[in-house]
Short mmCIF file of C-alpha atoms and ligand atoms in Angstrom, two decimals:
data_model
loop_
_atom_site.label_atom_id
_atom_site.label_comp_id
_atom_site.label_asym_id
_atom_site.label_seq_id
_atom_site.Cartn_x
_atom_site.Cartn_y
_atom_site.Cartn_z
CA MET C 1 75.33 -16.42 24.29
CA LEU C 2 76.54 -14.45 21.27
CA SER C 3 75.17 -17.02 18.80
CA LYS C 4 71.79 -16.90 20.60
CA PHE C 5 71.80 -13.11 20.21
CA ILE C 6 72.66 -13.39 16.50
CA ARG C 7 69.86 -15.95 16.07
CA LEU C 8 67.36 -13.61 17.78
CA LEU C 9 68.59 -10.74 15.61
CA ALA C 10 68.16 -12.84 12.46
CA GLN C 11 64.64 -13.83 13.54
CA PHE C 12 63.77 -10.18 14.17
CA ALA C 13 65.17 -9.17 10.76
CA LEU C 14 63.13 -11.93 9.09
CA ILE C 15 59.89 -10.77 10.80
CA LEU C 16 60.63 -7.17 9.79
CA LEU C 17 61.23 -8.26 6.19
CA ILE C 18 57.93 -10.20 6.12
CA CYS C 19 56.06 -7.14 7.50
CA LEU C 20 57.61 -4.85 4.89
CA PHE C 21 56.84 -7.32 2.10
CA THR C 22 53.21 -7.68 3.29
CA VAL C 23 52.67 -3.90 3.30
CA ALA C 24 54.27 -3.56 -0.16
CA TYR C 25 52.20 -6.48 -1.52
CA TRP C 26 48.97 -5.10 -0.01
CA THR C 27 49.65 -1.69 -1.52
CA ALA C 28 50.40 -3.14 -4.93
CA THR C 29 47.51 -5.59 -5.02
CA THR C 30 44.72 -3.52 -3.51
CA GLY C 31 45.61 -0.37 -5.40
CA CYS C 32 45.07 1.45 -2.09
CA GLN C 33 47.54 3.97 -0.75
CA SER C 34 49.49 2.92 2.31
CA PRO C 35 48.63 4.61 5.63
CA GLY C 36 51.90 6.56 5.36
CA ALA C 37 50.81 8.07 2.05
CA GLN C 38 47.38 8.85 3.45
CA GLN C 39 48.91 11.01 6.15
CA ARG C 40 50.55 13.27 3.55
CA GLN C 41 47.51 15.42 3.36
CA GLN C 42 46.83 19.07 2.85
CA THR C 43 47.23 21.26 5.86
CA SER C 44 43.99 21.82 7.70
CA LEU C 45 45.08 24.75 9.87
CA HIS C 46 43.08 27.37 7.94
CA TRP C 47 39.94 25.26 7.94
CA PHE C 48 40.13 24.83 11.71
CA THR C 49 40.15 28.63 12.18
CA ASN C 50 36.81 30.01 13.35
CA ASN C 51 35.95 32.71 10.78
CA GLY C 52 32.17 32.65 11.05
CA LYS C 53 31.78 30.52 7.93
CA VAL C 54 29.97 27.19 7.63
CA LYS C 55 32.60 24.47 7.93
CA ALA C 56 31.86 21.74 5.40
CA LEU C 57 33.74 18.46 5.16
CA ALA C 58 33.59 16.73 1.75
CA THR C 59 34.91 13.23 1.15
CA THR C 60 36.11 13.75 -2.45
CA ALA C 61 37.32 16.70 -4.53
CA MET C 62 34.33 16.25 -6.86
CA VAL C 63 31.90 16.60 -3.94
CA ALA C 64 33.87 19.59 -2.58
CA ASP C 65 33.72 21.26 -6.01
CA LEU C 66 29.90 21.11 -6.08
CA VAL C 67 29.53 22.15 -2.43
CA ASN C 68 31.85 25.14 -2.99
CA ALA C 69 29.94 26.20 -6.10
CA ILE C 70 26.74 26.47 -4.05
CA GLY C 71 28.16 27.65 -0.72
CA GLY C 72 30.30 30.41 -2.27
CA ASP C 73 31.49 33.08 0.18
CA TYR C 74 29.80 31.69 3.26
CA ILE C 75 31.43 28.29 3.54
CA ASP C 76 34.86 26.76 4.06
CA THR C 77 35.23 23.28 2.62
CA PHE C 78 37.85 20.73 3.54
CA THR C 79 38.41 17.71 1.29
CA LEU C 80 39.16 14.47 3.12
CA ILE C 81 40.42 12.30 0.23
CA THR C 82 42.85 14.25 -1.92
CA GLY C 83 45.39 13.72 -4.67
CA GLU C 84 45.76 10.20 -5.92
CA LEU C 85 44.18 8.55 -2.86
CA ASP C 86 41.48 6.04 -3.76
CA PRO C 87 38.00 6.99 -2.45
CA HIS C 88 36.84 3.36 -2.86
CA CYS C 89 39.08 2.12 -0.08
CA TYR C 90 40.10 5.20 1.94
CA GLN C 91 40.32 4.44 5.65
CA LEU C 92 40.29 7.09 8.38
CA VAL C 93 43.72 8.20 9.58
CA LYS C 94 44.96 10.11 12.60
CA GLY C 95 43.35 13.55 12.69
CA ASP C 96 40.27 12.63 10.61
CA ASP C 97 38.05 12.23 13.69
CA GLU C 98 38.77 15.86 14.66
CA LYS C 99 37.65 16.97 11.18
CA PHE C 100 34.39 15.05 11.48
CA SER C 101 33.73 16.58 14.91
CA TYR C 102 34.61 20.12 13.80
CA ALA C 103 32.53 20.09 10.59
CA HIS C 104 29.10 21.72 10.71
CA LEU C 105 28.04 19.76 7.64
CA LEU C 106 29.37 16.68 5.96
CA PHE C 107 28.92 15.83 2.27
CA TYR C 108 29.85 12.54 0.64
CA ASN C 109 29.29 10.81 -2.69
CA GLY C 110 27.52 7.71 -1.35
CA LEU C 111 26.12 4.76 -3.37
CA GLY C 112 28.94 2.68 -1.88
CA LEU C 113 31.85 4.78 -3.23
CA GLU C 114 33.35 5.37 0.22
CA HIS C 115 33.41 1.75 1.34
CA GLY C 116 36.64 1.70 3.38
CA PRO C 117 35.20 0.18 6.61
CA SER C 118 36.21 2.93 9.06
CA LEU C 119 35.04 5.77 6.80
CA MET C 120 31.81 3.98 5.86
CA THR C 121 30.97 3.36 9.53
CA ARG C 122 31.69 7.02 10.41
CA LEU C 123 29.49 8.31 7.57
CA ARG C 124 26.60 6.02 8.47
CA ALA C 125 26.72 7.08 12.12
CA ASP C 126 26.80 10.83 11.41
CA ALA C 127 23.40 12.53 11.39
CA LYS C 128 24.80 15.61 9.62
CA ALA C 129 26.14 13.55 6.68
CA VAL C 130 24.51 14.22 3.30
CA GLY C 131 25.07 11.51 0.66
CA LEU C 132 24.65 13.06 -2.80
CA GLY C 133 24.13 9.78 -4.66
CA ASN C 134 21.84 8.52 -1.91
CA TYR C 135 19.74 11.68 -2.34
CA ILE C 136 19.42 11.06 -6.11
CA LEU C 137 18.46 7.44 -5.38
CA SER C 138 15.76 8.51 -2.92
CA GLN C 139 14.40 10.97 -5.52
CA GLU C 140 14.28 8.18 -8.10
CA LYS C 141 12.46 5.88 -5.69
CA GLN C 142 9.92 8.61 -5.01
CA ALA C 143 9.47 9.24 -8.74
CA ALA C 144 8.99 5.51 -9.35
CA THR C 145 6.31 5.15 -6.67
CA SER C 146 4.48 8.30 -7.75
CA GLY C 147 4.45 7.17 -11.40
CA LYS C 148 6.46 10.23 -12.54
CA TYR C 149 8.67 8.13 -14.82
CA SER C 150 5.89 7.72 -17.33
CA THR C 151 5.32 11.46 -17.68
CA GLU C 152 8.48 13.36 -16.70
CA ARG C 153 11.36 10.93 -17.26
CA LYS C 154 11.83 7.85 -19.37
CA GLU C 155 13.70 5.69 -16.86
CA PRO C 156 15.80 5.81 -13.66
CA LYS C 157 19.20 7.38 -14.28
CA LEU C 158 21.20 5.46 -11.68
CA LEU C 159 22.94 2.31 -12.89
CA PHE C 160 23.16 -0.95 -10.98
CA TYR C 161 25.53 -3.87 -11.61
CA HIS C 162 24.96 -7.18 -9.81
CA GLY C 163 22.64 -5.33 -7.44
CA GLN C 164 25.28 -2.70 -6.57
CA PRO C 165 24.76 0.94 -7.57
CA ASP C 166 27.49 2.42 -9.76
CA PRO C 167 28.76 5.32 -7.61
CA HIS C 168 30.59 7.27 -10.39
CA ILE C 169 27.73 9.75 -10.84
CA TRP C 170 29.97 12.84 -11.25
CA MET C 171 31.04 11.50 -14.66
CA ASP C 172 27.70 12.65 -16.16
CA LEU C 173 27.36 16.39 -15.48
CA SER C 174 23.60 16.32 -16.01
CA LEU C 175 23.14 13.51 -13.48
CA TRP C 176 25.54 15.22 -11.05
CA SER C 177 23.42 18.37 -11.19
CA GLU C 178 20.56 16.39 -9.65
CA ALA C 179 22.44 16.34 -6.34
CA ILE C 180 22.36 20.15 -6.12
CA PRO C 181 19.04 20.47 -4.21
CA ALA C 182 20.43 18.26 -1.41
CA ILE C 183 23.40 20.60 -0.90
CA ALA C 184 21.35 23.81 -1.13
CA ALA C 185 18.81 22.41 1.36
CA ALA C 186 21.48 21.33 3.87
CA LEU C 187 23.30 24.69 3.68
CA GLY C 188 20.04 26.69 3.85
CA SER C 189 18.80 24.71 6.80
CA TYR C 190 22.07 25.10 8.75
CA ASP C 191 22.52 28.77 7.78
CA PRO C 192 18.99 30.13 7.07
CA GLU C 193 20.29 33.72 6.92
CA HIS C 194 21.90 32.94 3.55
CA ALA C 195 19.35 30.42 2.27
CA THR C 196 18.32 32.68 -0.65
CA TYR C 197 21.99 33.12 -1.63
CA TYR C 198 22.50 29.32 -1.67
CA LYS C 199 19.32 28.84 -3.70
CA GLN C 200 20.41 31.37 -6.33
CA ARG C 201 23.86 29.82 -6.59
CA ALA C 202 22.26 26.38 -6.81
CA GLU C 203 20.28 27.49 -9.88
CA GLN C 204 23.34 29.12 -11.43
CA THR C 205 25.45 26.01 -10.80
CA ARG C 206 22.78 23.80 -12.36
CA ASP C 207 22.76 25.99 -15.49
CA GLU C 208 26.57 25.87 -15.72
CA LEU C 209 26.65 22.08 -15.37
CA LEU C 210 23.93 21.60 -18.00
CA ALA C 211 25.67 23.98 -20.43
CA ALA C 212 28.98 22.13 -19.94
CA HIS C 213 27.12 18.83 -20.41
CA LYS C 214 26.04 19.94 -23.90
CA GLN C 215 29.58 21.11 -24.74
CA VAL C 216 31.02 17.72 -23.78
CA GLN C 217 28.37 15.96 -25.89
CA ALA C 218 29.40 18.15 -28.84
CA ILE C 219 33.13 17.38 -28.36
CA LEU C 220 32.49 13.64 -28.57
CA ALA C 221 29.79 13.83 -31.24
CA ALA C 222 32.61 14.99 -33.54
CA VAL C 223 34.20 11.53 -33.26
CA PRO C 224 32.74 9.11 -35.87
CA ALA C 225 30.34 6.61 -34.24
CA ALA C 226 32.43 3.68 -35.49
CA ARG C 227 35.36 4.90 -33.36
CA ARG C 228 33.49 6.00 -30.23
CA TYR C 229 34.53 3.00 -28.11
CA LEU C 230 36.31 3.29 -24.80
CA ILE C 231 38.51 0.99 -22.70
CA THR C 232 39.75 2.28 -19.32
CA SER C 233 41.19 0.54 -16.24
CA HIS C 234 38.12 0.36 -14.02
CA ASP C 235 34.36 0.71 -14.39
CA ALA C 236 34.26 4.48 -13.74
CA PHE C 237 33.00 5.50 -17.20
CA ASN C 238 29.54 3.88 -17.46
CA TYR C 239 27.69 7.16 -16.82
CA PHE C 240 30.17 9.02 -19.05
CA THR C 241 29.61 6.50 -21.88
CA ARG C 242 25.83 6.71 -21.63
CA ALA C 243 25.87 10.52 -21.55
CA TYR C 244 28.61 11.28 -24.09
CA LEU C 245 29.47 8.29 -26.30
CA ALA C 246 26.13 6.61 -27.01
CA SER C 247 23.73 7.38 -29.85
CA GLU C 248 20.00 8.07 -29.39
CA GLU C 249 19.19 4.65 -30.86
CA GLU C 250 21.57 2.91 -28.47
CA LEU C 251 19.98 4.71 -25.52
CA ALA C 252 16.51 3.72 -26.70
CA SER C 253 17.47 0.07 -27.18
CA ASN C 254 19.64 0.04 -24.02
CA SER C 255 22.63 -1.22 -26.03
CA TRP C 256 24.88 1.77 -25.21
CA GLN C 257 26.87 -0.35 -22.69
CA GLU C 258 28.59 -1.97 -25.68
CA ARG C 259 30.61 1.24 -26.13
CA PHE C 260 32.63 0.82 -22.92
CA HIS C 261 34.75 -1.91 -21.38
CA ALA C 262 36.99 -1.97 -18.29
CA PRO C 263 39.02 -4.98 -17.16
CA GLU C 264 38.66 -4.00 -13.48
CA GLY C 265 35.30 -3.67 -11.73
CA LEU C 266 33.48 -0.79 -10.03
CA ALA C 267 36.35 -0.47 -7.53
CA PRO C 268 39.88 -0.70 -8.96
CA ASP C 269 41.88 -3.59 -7.49
CA SER C 270 44.88 -3.76 -9.85
CA GLN C 271 44.12 -7.41 -10.53
CA ILE C 272 43.25 -8.90 -13.87
CA SER C 273 42.42 -12.54 -14.61
CA THR C 274 43.14 -14.35 -17.86
CA ALA C 275 39.37 -14.40 -18.49
CA GLN C 276 39.26 -10.60 -18.17
CA ILE C 277 42.24 -10.24 -20.52
CA ARG C 278 40.44 -12.44 -23.07
CA LEU C 279 37.21 -10.42 -22.74
CA THR C 280 39.13 -7.16 -23.17
CA LEU C 281 40.93 -8.53 -26.26
CA ASP C 282 37.61 -9.72 -27.75
CA PHE C 283 36.16 -6.23 -27.18
CA LEU C 284 39.07 -4.36 -28.73
CA LYS C 285 39.22 -6.71 -31.75
CA LYS C 286 35.47 -6.46 -32.33
CA HIS C 287 35.59 -2.65 -32.40
CA SER C 288 39.08 -2.22 -33.94
CA ILE C 289 40.30 -0.32 -30.87
CA GLN C 290 43.95 0.73 -30.84
CA THR C 291 44.16 2.89 -27.71
CA LEU C 292 43.59 2.06 -24.05
CA PHE C 293 43.07 4.87 -21.53
CA SER C 294 44.71 4.77 -18.12
CA GLU C 295 43.31 6.70 -15.15
CA SER C 296 45.31 9.14 -13.05
CA ASN C 297 44.78 7.34 -9.74
CA VAL C 298 44.72 3.72 -10.93
CA ASN C 299 47.70 1.42 -11.40
CA LYS C 300 48.36 0.81 -15.13
CA ASP C 301 49.45 -2.86 -14.71
CA SER C 302 46.15 -4.37 -15.89
CA LEU C 303 46.18 -2.35 -19.11
CA ARG C 304 49.87 -3.14 -19.70
CA LYS C 305 49.09 -6.87 -19.38
CA VAL C 306 46.35 -6.51 -22.01
CA ILE C 307 48.80 -4.69 -24.32
CA ASP C 308 51.43 -7.44 -23.80
CA VAL C 309 49.01 -10.24 -24.67
CA ALA C 310 47.66 -8.26 -27.63
CA SER C 311 51.17 -7.74 -28.97
CA GLN C 312 51.84 -11.52 -28.71
CA GLN C 313 48.82 -11.90 -31.02
CA GLY C 314 50.25 -9.35 -33.46
CA LEU C 315 47.99 -6.46 -32.42
CA ALA C 316 49.53 -3.01 -32.00
CA ILE C 317 47.69 -1.49 -29.04
CA SER C 318 49.02 1.47 -27.07
CA LEU C 319 48.22 3.52 -23.99
CA ALA C 320 46.87 7.04 -24.51
CA THR C 321 49.61 9.62 -24.01
CA LYS C 322 47.73 11.22 -21.08
CA PRO C 323 45.70 9.57 -18.33
CA LEU C 324 42.00 10.31 -17.83
CA TYR C 325 40.62 11.58 -14.52
CA SER C 326 38.03 9.36 -12.90
CA ASP C 327 38.10 9.03 -9.10
CA SER C 328 40.32 12.06 -8.50
CA MET C 329 40.63 15.51 -10.07
CA GLY C 330 43.68 17.26 -11.48
CA THR C 331 46.07 19.27 -9.34
CA LYS C 332 45.50 22.97 -8.64
CA GLY C 333 46.23 25.18 -11.63
CA THR C 334 45.53 22.47 -14.23
CA GLU C 335 42.48 22.23 -16.49
CA ALA C 336 41.19 19.18 -14.63
CA ALA C 337 41.24 20.94 -11.23
CA THR C 338 37.48 21.57 -11.37
CA LEU C 339 34.79 19.00 -12.11
CA ILE C 340 33.64 20.66 -15.34
CA GLY C 341 37.29 21.09 -16.40
CA MET C 342 37.99 17.44 -15.59
CA ILE C 343 35.09 16.11 -17.70
CA GLN C 344 35.99 18.46 -20.58
CA TYR C 345 39.63 17.36 -20.35
CA ASN C 346 38.53 13.69 -20.46
CA ALA C 347 36.30 14.35 -23.48
CA LYS C 348 39.03 16.21 -25.38
CA THR C 349 41.67 13.57 -24.54
CA ILE C 350 39.36 10.75 -25.68
CA ALA C 351 38.32 12.60 -28.84
CA GLN C 352 41.92 13.44 -29.73
CA HIS C 353 43.00 9.78 -29.47
CA LEU C 354 39.98 8.25 -31.18
CA GLN C 355 39.74 10.59 -34.15
ZN1 LIG E 401 36.05 4.34 -9.14
#
């Protein structure tokens, strides 16, 4: 009887161990935060208080930053995916449904960024959801069909890889500013009393983003062209590279992509194959790169593997002393706590290491 009990206990312990190992492995390999970590979120008590303001729910801090800039005094924004959580794979947790129901308006990045199945399904089903990237895409489609590209713009600004749009549009402040009309229109339509206020702030925000865009271009233009090459963990810097690292000639010949390489794809997965390591080594040898840039919310293992293999080949490659911000912003009180601050911080960090 006792031995049967011990056997049952051992079986139970084994199952528990397998469960724990599976969760740990899933967390490490997917790069996604565990559900336990997801629940450590900011308190939402204030946001749930009825104070007469428009209650906006934003998926990411970057989206919230733009919505706040336009909504100003008349809105209260709650950010769903905060801190180091990965917007590529965020899944809804307990309490999120209440936020979706309570929000008057919902803003998300779109273009496939929020592709965690439960969040994606919720966004698609919600009539009040405004996808900023999707708005820019619809504007581009309209421009293409009306022949505006030939007169007003040279080419579409959104990037596609293997048929998938690159969702990291906030990394180019000029491109990001093109989402502003969608926010101003949604706020003005929900709260027509303050529509003029939103419109004025929209224009002001656009001016601020475009001025910051030029400043960031100037920061990186100071780095000699021969050193303006970037390697980060995942493919979050394509728009950044095109806007801030490429030369006019490279833009014209569409060869600017050669200035950026990332061993992981459009969504970070903390996995790197030997083929990807080889490609990364080829890239860094070709351009005499000595520094790799990690990202604040992405596991550094892939970059460390590249550094290990490079060192076996006698190459001295190191990680930048500070991580860049890509899919998440800095914490409150730091320079990277706003979108403009985050892009300026990235530019200064890159320039400082490459010069
Ligand atoms: Zn990303």
